[in-house]
Short mmCIF file of C-alpha atoms in Angstrom, two decimals:
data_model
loop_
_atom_site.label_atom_id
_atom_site.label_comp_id
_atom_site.label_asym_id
_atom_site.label_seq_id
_atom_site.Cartn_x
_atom_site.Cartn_y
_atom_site.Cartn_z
CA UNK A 1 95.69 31.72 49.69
CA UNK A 2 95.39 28.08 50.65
CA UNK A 3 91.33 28.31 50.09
CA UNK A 4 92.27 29.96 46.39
CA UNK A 5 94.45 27.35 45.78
CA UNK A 6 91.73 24.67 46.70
CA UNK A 7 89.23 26.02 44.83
CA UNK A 8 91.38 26.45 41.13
CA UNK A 9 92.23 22.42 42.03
CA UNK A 10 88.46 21.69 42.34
CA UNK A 11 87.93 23.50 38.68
CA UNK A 12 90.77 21.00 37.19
CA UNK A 13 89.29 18.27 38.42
CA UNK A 14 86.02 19.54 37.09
CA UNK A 15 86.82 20.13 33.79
CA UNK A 16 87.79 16.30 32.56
CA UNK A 17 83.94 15.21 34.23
CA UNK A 18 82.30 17.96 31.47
CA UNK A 19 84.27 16.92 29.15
CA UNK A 20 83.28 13.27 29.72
CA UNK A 21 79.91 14.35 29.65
CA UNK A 22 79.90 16.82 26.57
CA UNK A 23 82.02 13.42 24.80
CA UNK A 24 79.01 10.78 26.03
CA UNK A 25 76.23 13.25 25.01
CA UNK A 26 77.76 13.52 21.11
CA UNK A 27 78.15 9.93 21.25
CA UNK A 28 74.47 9.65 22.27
CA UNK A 29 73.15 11.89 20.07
CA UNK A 30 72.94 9.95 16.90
CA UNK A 31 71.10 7.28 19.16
CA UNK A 32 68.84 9.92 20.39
CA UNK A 33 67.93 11.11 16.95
CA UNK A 34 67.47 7.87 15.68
CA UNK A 35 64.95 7.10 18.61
CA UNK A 36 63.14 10.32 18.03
CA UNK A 37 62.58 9.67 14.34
CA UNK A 38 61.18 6.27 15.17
CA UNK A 39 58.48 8.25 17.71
CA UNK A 40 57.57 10.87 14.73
CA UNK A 41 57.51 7.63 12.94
CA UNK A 42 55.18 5.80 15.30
CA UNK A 43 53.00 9.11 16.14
CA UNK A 44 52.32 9.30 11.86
CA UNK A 45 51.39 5.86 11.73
CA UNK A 46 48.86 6.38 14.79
CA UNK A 47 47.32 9.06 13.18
CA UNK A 48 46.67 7.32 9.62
CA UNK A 49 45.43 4.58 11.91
CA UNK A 50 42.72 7.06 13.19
CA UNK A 51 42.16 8.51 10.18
CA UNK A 52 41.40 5.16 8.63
CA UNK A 53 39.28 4.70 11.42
CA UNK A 54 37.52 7.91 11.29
CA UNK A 55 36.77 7.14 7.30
CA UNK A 56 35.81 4.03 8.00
CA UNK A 57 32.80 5.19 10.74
CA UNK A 58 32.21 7.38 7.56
CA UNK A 59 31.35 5.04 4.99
CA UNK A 60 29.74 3.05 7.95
CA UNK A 61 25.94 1.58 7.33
CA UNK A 62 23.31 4.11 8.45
CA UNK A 63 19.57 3.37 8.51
CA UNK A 64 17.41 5.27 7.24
CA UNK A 65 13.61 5.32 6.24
CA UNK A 66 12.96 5.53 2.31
CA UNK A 67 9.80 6.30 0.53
CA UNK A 68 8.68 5.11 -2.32
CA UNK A 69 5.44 4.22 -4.35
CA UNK A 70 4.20 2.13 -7.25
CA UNK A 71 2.06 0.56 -9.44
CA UNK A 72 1.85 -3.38 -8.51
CA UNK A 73 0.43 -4.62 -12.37
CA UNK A 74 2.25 -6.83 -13.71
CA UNK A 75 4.01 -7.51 -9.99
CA UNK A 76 3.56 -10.79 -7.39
CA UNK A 77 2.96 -8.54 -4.52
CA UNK A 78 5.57 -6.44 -2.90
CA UNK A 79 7.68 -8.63 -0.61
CA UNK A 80 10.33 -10.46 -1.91
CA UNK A 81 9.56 -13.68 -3.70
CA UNK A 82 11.78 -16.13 -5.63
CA UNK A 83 11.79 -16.88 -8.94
CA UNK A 84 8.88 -14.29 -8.93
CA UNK A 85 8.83 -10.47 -9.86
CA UNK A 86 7.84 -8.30 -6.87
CA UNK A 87 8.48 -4.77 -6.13
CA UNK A 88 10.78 -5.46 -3.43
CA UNK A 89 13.22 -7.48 -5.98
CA UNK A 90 13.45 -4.26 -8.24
CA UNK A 91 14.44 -1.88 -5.19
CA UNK A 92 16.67 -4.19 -4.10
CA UNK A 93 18.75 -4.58 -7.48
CA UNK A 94 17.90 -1.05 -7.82
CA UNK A 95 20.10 -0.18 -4.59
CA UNK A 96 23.20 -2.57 -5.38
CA UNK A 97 23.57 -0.82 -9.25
CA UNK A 98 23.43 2.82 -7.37
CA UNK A 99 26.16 1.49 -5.39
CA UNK A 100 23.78 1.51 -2.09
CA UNK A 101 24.06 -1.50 -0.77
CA UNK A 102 26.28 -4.74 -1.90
CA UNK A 103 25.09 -7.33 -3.95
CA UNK A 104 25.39 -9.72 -0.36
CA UNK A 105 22.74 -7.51 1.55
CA UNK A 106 20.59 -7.54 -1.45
CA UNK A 107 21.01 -11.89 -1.12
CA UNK A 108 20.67 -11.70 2.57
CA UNK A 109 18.33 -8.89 3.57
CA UNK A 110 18.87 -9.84 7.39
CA UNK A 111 22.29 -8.46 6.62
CA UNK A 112 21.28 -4.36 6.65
CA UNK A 113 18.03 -4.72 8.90
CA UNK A 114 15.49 -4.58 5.98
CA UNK A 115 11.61 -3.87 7.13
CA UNK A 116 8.43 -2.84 5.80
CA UNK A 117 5.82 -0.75 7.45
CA UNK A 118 3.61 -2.63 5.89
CA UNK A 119 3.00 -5.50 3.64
CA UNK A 120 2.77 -2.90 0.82
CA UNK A 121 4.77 -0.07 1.23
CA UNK A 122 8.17 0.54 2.18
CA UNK A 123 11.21 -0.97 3.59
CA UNK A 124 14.78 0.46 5.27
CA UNK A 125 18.59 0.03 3.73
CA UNK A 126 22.16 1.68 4.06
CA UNK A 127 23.18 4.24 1.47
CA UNK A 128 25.38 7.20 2.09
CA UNK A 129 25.84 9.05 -1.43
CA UNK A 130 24.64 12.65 -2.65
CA UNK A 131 21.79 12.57 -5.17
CA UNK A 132 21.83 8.07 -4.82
CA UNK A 133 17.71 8.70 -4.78
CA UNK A 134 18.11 9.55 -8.55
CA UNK A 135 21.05 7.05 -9.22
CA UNK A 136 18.10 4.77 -7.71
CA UNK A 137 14.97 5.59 -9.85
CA UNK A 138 17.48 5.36 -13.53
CA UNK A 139 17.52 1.91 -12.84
CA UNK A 140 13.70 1.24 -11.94
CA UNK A 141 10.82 1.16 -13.78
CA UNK A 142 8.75 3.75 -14.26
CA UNK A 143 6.02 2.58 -12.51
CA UNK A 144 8.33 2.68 -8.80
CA UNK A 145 9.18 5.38 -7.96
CA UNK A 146 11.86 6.16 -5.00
CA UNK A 147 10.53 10.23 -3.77
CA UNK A 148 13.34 10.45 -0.77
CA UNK A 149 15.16 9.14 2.41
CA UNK A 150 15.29 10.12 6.04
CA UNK A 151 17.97 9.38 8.67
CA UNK A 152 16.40 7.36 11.22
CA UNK A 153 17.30 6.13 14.82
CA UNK A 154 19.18 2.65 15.13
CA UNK A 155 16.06 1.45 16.80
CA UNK A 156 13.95 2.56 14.63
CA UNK A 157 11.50 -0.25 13.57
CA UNK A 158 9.01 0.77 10.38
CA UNK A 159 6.63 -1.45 11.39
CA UNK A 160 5.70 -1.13 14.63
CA UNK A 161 6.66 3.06 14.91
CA UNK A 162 3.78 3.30 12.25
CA UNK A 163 1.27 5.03 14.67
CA UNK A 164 -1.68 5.02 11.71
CA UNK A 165 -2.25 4.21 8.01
CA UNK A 166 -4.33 6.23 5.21
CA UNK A 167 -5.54 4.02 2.78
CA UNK A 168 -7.53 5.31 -0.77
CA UNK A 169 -10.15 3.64 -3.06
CA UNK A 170 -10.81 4.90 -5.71
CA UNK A 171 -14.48 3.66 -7.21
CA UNK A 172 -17.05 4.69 -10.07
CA UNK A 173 -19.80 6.41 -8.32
CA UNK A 174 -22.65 4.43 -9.80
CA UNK A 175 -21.38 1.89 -6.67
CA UNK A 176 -23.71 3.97 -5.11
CA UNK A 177 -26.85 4.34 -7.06
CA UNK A 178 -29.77 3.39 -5.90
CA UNK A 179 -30.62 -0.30 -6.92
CA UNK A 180 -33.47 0.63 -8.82
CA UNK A 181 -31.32 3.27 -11.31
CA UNK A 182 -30.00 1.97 -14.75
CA UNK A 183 -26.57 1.91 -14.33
CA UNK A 184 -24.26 3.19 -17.37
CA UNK A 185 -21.29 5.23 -17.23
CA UNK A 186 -22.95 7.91 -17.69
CA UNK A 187 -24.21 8.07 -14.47
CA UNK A 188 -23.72 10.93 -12.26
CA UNK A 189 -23.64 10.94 -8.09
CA UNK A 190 -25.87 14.01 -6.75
CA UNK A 191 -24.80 15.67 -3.68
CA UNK A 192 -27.51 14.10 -1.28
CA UNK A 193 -26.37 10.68 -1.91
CA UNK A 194 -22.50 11.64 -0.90
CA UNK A 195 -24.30 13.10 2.24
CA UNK A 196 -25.51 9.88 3.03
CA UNK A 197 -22.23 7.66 2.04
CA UNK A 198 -20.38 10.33 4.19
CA UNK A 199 -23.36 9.31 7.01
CA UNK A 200 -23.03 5.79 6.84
CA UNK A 201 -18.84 5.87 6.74
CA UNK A 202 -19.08 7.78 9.74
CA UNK A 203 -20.80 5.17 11.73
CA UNK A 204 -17.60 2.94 11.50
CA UNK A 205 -15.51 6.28 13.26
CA UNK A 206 -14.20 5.31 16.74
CA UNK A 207 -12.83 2.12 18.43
CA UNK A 208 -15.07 -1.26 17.70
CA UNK A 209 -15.14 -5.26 17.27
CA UNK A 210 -14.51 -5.66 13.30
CA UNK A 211 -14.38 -9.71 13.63
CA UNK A 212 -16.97 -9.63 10.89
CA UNK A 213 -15.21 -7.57 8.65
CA UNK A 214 -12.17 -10.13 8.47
CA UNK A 215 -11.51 -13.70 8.86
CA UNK A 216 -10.14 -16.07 10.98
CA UNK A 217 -11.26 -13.65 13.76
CA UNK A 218 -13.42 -14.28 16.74
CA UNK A 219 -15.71 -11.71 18.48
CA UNK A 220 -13.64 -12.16 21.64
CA UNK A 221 -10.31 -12.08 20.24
CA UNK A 222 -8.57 -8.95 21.38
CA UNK A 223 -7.23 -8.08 17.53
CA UNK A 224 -10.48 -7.65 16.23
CA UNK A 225 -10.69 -4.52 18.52
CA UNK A 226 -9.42 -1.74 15.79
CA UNK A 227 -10.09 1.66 16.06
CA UNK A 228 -11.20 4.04 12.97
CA UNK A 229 -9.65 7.84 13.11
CA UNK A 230 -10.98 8.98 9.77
CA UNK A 231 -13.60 7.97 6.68
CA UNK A 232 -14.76 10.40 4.21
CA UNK A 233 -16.11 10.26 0.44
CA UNK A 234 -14.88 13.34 -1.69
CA UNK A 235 -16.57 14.97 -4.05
CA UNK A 236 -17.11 13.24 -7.65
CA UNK A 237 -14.70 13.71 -10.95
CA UNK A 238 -15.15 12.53 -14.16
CA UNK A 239 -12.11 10.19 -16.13
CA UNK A 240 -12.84 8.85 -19.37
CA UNK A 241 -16.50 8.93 -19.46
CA UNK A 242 -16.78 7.56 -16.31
CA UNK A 243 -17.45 9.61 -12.87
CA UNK A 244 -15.38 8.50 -9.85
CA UNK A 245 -15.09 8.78 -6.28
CA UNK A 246 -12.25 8.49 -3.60
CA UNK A 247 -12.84 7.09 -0.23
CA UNK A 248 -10.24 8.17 2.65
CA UNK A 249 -9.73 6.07 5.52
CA UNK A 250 -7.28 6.47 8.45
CA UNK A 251 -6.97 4.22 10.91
CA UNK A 252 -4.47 2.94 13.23
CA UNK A 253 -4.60 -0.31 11.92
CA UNK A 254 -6.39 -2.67 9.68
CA UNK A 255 -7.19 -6.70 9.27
CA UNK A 256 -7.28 -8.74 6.24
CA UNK A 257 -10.19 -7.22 3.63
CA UNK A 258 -11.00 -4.84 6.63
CA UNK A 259 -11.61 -1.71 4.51
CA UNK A 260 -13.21 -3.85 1.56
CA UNK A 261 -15.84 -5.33 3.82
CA UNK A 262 -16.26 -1.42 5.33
CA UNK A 263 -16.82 -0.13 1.90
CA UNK A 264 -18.94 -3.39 0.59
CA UNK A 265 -21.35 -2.59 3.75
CA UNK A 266 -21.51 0.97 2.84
CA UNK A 267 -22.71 0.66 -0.59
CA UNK A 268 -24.96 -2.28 0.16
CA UNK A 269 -26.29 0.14 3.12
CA UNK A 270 -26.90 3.30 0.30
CA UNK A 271 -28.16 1.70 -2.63
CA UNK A 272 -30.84 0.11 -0.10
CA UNK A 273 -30.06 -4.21 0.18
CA UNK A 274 -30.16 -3.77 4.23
CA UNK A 275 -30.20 -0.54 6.30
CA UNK A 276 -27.73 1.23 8.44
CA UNK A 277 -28.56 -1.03 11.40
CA UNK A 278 -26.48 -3.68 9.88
CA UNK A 279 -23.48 -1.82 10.55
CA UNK A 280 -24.36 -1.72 14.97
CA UNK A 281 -25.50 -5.73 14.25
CA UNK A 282 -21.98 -6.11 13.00
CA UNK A 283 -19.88 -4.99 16.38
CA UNK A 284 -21.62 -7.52 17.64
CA UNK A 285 -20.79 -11.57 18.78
CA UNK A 286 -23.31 -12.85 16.49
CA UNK A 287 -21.94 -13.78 12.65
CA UNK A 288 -23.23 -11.33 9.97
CA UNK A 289 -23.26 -11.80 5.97
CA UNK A 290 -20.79 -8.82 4.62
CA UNK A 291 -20.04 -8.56 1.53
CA UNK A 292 -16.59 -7.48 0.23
CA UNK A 293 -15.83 -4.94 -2.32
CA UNK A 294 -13.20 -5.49 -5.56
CA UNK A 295 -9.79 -4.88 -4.37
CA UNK A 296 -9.01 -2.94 -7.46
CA UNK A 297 -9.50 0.34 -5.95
CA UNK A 298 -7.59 0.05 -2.87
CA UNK A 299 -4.24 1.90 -2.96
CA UNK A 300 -1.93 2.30 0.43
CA UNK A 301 -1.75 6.20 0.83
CA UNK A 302 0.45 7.37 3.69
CA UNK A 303 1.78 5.88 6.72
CA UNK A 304 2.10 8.10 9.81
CA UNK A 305 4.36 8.72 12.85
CA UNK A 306 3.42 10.47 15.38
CA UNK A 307 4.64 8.93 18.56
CA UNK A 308 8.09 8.59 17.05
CA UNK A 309 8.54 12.19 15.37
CA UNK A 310 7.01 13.65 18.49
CA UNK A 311 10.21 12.03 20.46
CA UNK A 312 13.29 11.83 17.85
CA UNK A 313 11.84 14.13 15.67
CA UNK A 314 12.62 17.46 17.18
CA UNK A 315 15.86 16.17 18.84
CA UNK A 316 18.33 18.09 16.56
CA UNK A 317 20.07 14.71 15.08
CA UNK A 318 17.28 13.36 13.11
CA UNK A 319 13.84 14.13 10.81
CA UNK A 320 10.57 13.94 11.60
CA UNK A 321 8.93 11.24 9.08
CA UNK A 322 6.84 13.25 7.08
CA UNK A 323 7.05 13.97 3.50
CA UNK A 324 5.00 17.20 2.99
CA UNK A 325 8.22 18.48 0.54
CA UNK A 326 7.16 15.47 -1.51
CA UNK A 327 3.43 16.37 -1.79
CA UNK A 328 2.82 17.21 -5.52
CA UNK A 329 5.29 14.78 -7.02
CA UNK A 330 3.66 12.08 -5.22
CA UNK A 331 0.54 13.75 -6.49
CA UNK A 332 1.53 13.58 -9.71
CA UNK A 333 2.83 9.84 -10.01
CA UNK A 334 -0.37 8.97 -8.25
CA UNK A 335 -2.48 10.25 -10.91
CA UNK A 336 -0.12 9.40 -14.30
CA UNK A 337 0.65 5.41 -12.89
CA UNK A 338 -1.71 4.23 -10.19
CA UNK A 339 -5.24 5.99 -10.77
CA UNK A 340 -4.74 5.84 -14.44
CA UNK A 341 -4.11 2.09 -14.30
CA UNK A 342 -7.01 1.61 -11.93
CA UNK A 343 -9.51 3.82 -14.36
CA UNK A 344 -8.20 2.13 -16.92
CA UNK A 345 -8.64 -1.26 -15.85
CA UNK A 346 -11.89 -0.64 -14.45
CA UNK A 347 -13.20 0.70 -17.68
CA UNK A 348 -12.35 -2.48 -19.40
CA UNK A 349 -13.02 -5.24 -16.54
CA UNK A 350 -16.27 -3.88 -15.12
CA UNK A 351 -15.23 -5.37 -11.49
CA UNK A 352 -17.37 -2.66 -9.64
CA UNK A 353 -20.11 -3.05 -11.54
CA UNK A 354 -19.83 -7.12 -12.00
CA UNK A 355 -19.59 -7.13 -8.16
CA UNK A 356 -22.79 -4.84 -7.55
CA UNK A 357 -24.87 -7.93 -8.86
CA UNK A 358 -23.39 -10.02 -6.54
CA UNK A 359 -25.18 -8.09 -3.69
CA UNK A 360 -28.23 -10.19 -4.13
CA UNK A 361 -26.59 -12.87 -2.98
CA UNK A 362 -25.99 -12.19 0.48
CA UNK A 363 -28.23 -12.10 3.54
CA UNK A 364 -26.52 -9.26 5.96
CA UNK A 365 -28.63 -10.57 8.76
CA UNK A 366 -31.11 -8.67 8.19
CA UNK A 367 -35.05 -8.98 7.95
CA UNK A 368 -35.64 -6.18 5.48
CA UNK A 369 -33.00 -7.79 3.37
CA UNK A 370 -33.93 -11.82 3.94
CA UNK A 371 -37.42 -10.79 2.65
CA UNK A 372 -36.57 -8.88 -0.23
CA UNK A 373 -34.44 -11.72 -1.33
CA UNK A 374 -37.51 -14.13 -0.60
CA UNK A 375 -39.36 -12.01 -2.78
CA UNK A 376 -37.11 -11.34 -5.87
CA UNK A 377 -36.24 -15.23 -5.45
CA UNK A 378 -39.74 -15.95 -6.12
CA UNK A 379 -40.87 -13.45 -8.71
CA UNK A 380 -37.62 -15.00 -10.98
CA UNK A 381 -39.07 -18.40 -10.41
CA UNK A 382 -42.61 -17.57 -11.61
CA UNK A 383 -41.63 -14.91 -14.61
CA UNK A 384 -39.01 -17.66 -16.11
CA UNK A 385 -39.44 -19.09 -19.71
CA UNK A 386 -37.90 -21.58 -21.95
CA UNK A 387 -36.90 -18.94 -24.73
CA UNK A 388 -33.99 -17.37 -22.54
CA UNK A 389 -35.79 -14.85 -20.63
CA UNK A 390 -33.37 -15.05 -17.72
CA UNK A 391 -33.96 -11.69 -16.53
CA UNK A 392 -37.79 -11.65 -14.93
CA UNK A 393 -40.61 -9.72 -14.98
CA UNK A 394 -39.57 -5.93 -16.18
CA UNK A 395 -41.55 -4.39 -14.02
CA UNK A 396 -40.45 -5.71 -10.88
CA UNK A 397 -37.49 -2.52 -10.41
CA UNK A 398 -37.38 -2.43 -7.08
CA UNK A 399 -36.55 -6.31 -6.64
CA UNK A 400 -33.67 -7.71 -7.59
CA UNK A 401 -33.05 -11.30 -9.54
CA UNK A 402 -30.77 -13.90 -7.83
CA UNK A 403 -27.85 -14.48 -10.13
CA UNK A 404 -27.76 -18.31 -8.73
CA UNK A 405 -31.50 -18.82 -10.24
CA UNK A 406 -30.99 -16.90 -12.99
CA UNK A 407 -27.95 -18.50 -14.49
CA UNK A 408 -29.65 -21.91 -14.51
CA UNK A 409 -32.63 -20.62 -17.48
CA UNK A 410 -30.44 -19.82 -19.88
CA UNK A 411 -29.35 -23.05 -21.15
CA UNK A 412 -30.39 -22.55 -24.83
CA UNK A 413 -28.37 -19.20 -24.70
CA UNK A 414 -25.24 -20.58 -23.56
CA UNK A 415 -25.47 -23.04 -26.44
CA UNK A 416 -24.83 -20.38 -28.64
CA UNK A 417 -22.27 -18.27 -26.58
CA UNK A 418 -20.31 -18.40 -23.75
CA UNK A 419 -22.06 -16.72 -20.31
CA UNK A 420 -20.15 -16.12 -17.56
CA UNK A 421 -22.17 -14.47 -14.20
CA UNK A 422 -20.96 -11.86 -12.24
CA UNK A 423 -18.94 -13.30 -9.72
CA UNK A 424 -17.21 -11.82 -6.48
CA UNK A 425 -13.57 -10.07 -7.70
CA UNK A 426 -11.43 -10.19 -4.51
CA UNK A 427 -8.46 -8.59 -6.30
CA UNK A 428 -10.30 -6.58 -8.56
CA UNK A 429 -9.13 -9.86 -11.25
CA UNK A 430 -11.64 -10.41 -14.61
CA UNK A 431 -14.42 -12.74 -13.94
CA UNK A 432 -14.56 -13.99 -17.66
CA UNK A 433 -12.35 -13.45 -20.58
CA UNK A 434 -14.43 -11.60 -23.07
CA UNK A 435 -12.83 -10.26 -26.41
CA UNK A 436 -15.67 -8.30 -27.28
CA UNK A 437 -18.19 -8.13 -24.83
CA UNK A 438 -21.79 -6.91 -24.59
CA UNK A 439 -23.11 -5.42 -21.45
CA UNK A 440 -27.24 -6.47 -20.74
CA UNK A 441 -28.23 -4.39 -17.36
CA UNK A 442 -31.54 -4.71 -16.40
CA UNK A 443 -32.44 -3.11 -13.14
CA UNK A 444 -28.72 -4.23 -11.18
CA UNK A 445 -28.39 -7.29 -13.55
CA UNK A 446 -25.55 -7.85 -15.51
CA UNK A 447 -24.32 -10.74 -17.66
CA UNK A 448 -20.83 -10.47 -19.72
CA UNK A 449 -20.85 -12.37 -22.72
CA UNK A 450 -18.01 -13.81 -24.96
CA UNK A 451 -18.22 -14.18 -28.50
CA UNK A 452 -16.31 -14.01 -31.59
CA UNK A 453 -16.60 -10.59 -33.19
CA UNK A 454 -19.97 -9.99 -34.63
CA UNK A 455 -21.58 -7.32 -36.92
CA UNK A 456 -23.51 -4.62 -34.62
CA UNK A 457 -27.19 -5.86 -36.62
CA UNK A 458 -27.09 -9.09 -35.22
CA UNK A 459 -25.93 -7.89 -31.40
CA UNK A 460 -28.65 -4.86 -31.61
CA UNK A 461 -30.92 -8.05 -31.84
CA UNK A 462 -29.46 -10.51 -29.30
CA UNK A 463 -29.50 -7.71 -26.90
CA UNK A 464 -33.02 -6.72 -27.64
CA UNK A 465 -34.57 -10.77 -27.64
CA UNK A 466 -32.54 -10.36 -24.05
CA UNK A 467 -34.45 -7.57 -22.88
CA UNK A 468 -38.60 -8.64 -24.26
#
């Protein structure tokens, strides 16, 4: 009874504690609500926090590799150039209106890592939108043209990930006629003669000392050591009148007029001013005489990379650089804006064939070629006359007149109209400005001549006093 009567006290006493507690627990409540709205509170804010973040890694700069070609007429080069139009200038403003880049990174290029693989080709910006390669080419010219875009690695470097370069030149294929041949457009390349350019453009194949075929080099400097994957001629097509070849290079890298002086050699070598020994002479210490082909022709092809698609490319995050998908519209543009142009200007400049009677003038080195000169040198002398007859004895087709000599006997011509001699063309640039001019070849020589517009009588004549 007494432990009964213990135990129903105990409950009392109990019973005012819970009902402290229930009381302190309602009065908390609000407080605890109020506290747990300010943690849903907090936890949303976090979260738009993150979310900004998240958008903001989004819309965060990304390099990538973008390719692109054009035609430079009418341009100061490619790099960028104030207060002077260059290629790089239109891609630039080309990228801020497609909303690529801003208008700062376009002032500051250092700002978005710009490079170039090469001093003509192609350079590296942020952009981030679907389809922004046509928002790009509405507002360029249509002579540059963007083709596509590649994610790249952060340390990717254009430049010096370019493992080799393909370079074109395109070039009528009377550069290779024997010197003896009358040279028109009309002339056609036969298949024996390709052999041999194919012949001689292997010879330059493999890893050797080009200090000759640059400047500014010496034989023991270690960057005249360049090695030569790839040269080929392809077979002959006719544009206008005129027949044309393409010579293909590859090469991991070239010097300053490198592949001009290659190609000058070659057709000097074919058409028979020095022989193919010239080309061994030339690895060599000693200094050798090369002359350097028009720089019309010469067109930047394709860079490749090997060493870095062989690593990143196959990784699963990024491309490999190659731009096979892009084949026939690069095809294309190639042949309606920069081989057109190049025909084109060819047709109406003559640089090729101005710079073929230049050939004369040079000495390769060579004993063949020293006497030949010796010989032509003197035949010019002795068959010279005071009525204009600046081109020799006609008989002599297998020497060749010095244009340095020859210029100085027609004195009594130039009275009359304005001469200018075939000079060298190291941009594929006009030697003379001629409005209407008429072409005299006699064996390889070739004067232009500028004169007002004159009735086809009285050039049928001057052309014919030219040639007695």
């Amino acid at each position: 009874m007494l432990r009964r009567a213990f135990q129903g006290l105990s409950r009392l006493v109990r019973l005012p504690k819970i009902a402290s507690v229930v009381q302190s627990m309602e009065e908390q409540a609000p407080e605890r609500q109020a506290s747990l709205k300010r943690d849903l509170e907090k936890d949303g804010k976090e979260k738009d926090v993150k979310k900004q973040k998240l958008e903001s890694r989004v819309d965060k700069k990304k390099k990538v590799a973008i390719l692109f070609g054009y035609c430079g007429k009418g341009y100061h080069g490619l790099q960028i150039n104030k207060d002077m139009p260059t290629i790089e200038r239109d891609i630039l403003q080309a990228l801020v209106k497609a909303e690529c880049i801003p208008q700062e990174h376009a002032d500051d290029m250092s700002k978005m890592s710009f490079q170039r693989a090469s001093r003509t080709d192609k350079g590296v910006s942020a952009a981030g939108q679907e389809n922004f390669i046509q928002k790009i080419n509405d507002n360029l010219p249509k002579s540059i043209k963007v083709f596509g875009h590649k994610r790249t690695t952060k340390g990717f470097n254009s430049k010096n990930h370019c493992s080799s370069r393909t370079y074109l030149y395109l070039t009528p294929s009377y550069a290779f006629a024997p010197f003896e041949t009358f040279v028109t457009d009309e002339y056609r390349i036969t298949p024996e003669i390709i052999n041999r350019v194919n012949e001689i453009l292997k010879l330059f194949k493999g890893t050797h000392n080009f200090h000759n075929f640059t400047s500014g080099v010496k034989p023991k400097d270690p960057s005249a050591k360049r090695y030569i994957i790839d040269f080929t001629c392809g077979e002959p097509f006719v544009r206008e009148g005129t027949e044309f070849v393409i010579l293909t290079v590859k090469g991991q890298s070239f010097m300053m007029h490198h592949i001009r002086k290659m190609i000058g050699l070659t057709i000097a070598v074919v058409r028979g001013f020095c022989n193919e020994d010239v080309v061994e002479l030339a690895w060599k210490a000693d200094k050798v005489d090369i002359p350097k082909a028009p720089g019309l022709g010469l067109v930047l092809d394709q860079l490749h990379f090997d060493g870095y698609n062989k690593k990143f490319g196959r990784d699963g995050i990024h491309e490999p650089l190659e731009w096979d998908m892009y084949k026939d519209e690069i095809k294309k543009f190639k042949e309606e804006y920069i081989f057109s142009d190049i025909i084109k200007t060819e047709k109406e400049e003559k640089s090729m064939m101005q710079w073929m009677a230049t050939l004369t003038k040079h000495s390769y080195n060579n004993e063949r070629a020293d006497e030949a000169q010796g010989t032509v040198k003197q035949d010019v002398k002795e068959g010279s006359s005071s009525d204009g007859n600046c081109l020799g004895s006609s008989e002599t087709t297998s020497q060749l007149p010095d244009i340095s000599s020859t210029t100085s006997q027609i004195s009594d011509f130039q009275n009359k109209e304005t001469v200018s001699c075939a000079g060298d063309s190291t941009n594929g640039e006009k030697t003379g400005t001629q409005s209407h001019p008429t072409e005299i070849i006699d064996s390889e020589m070739k004067l232009q001549i500028s004169k007002p517009a004159e009735s086809s009588e009285t050039v049928n004549e001057q052309k014919a006093e030219l040639r007695s």
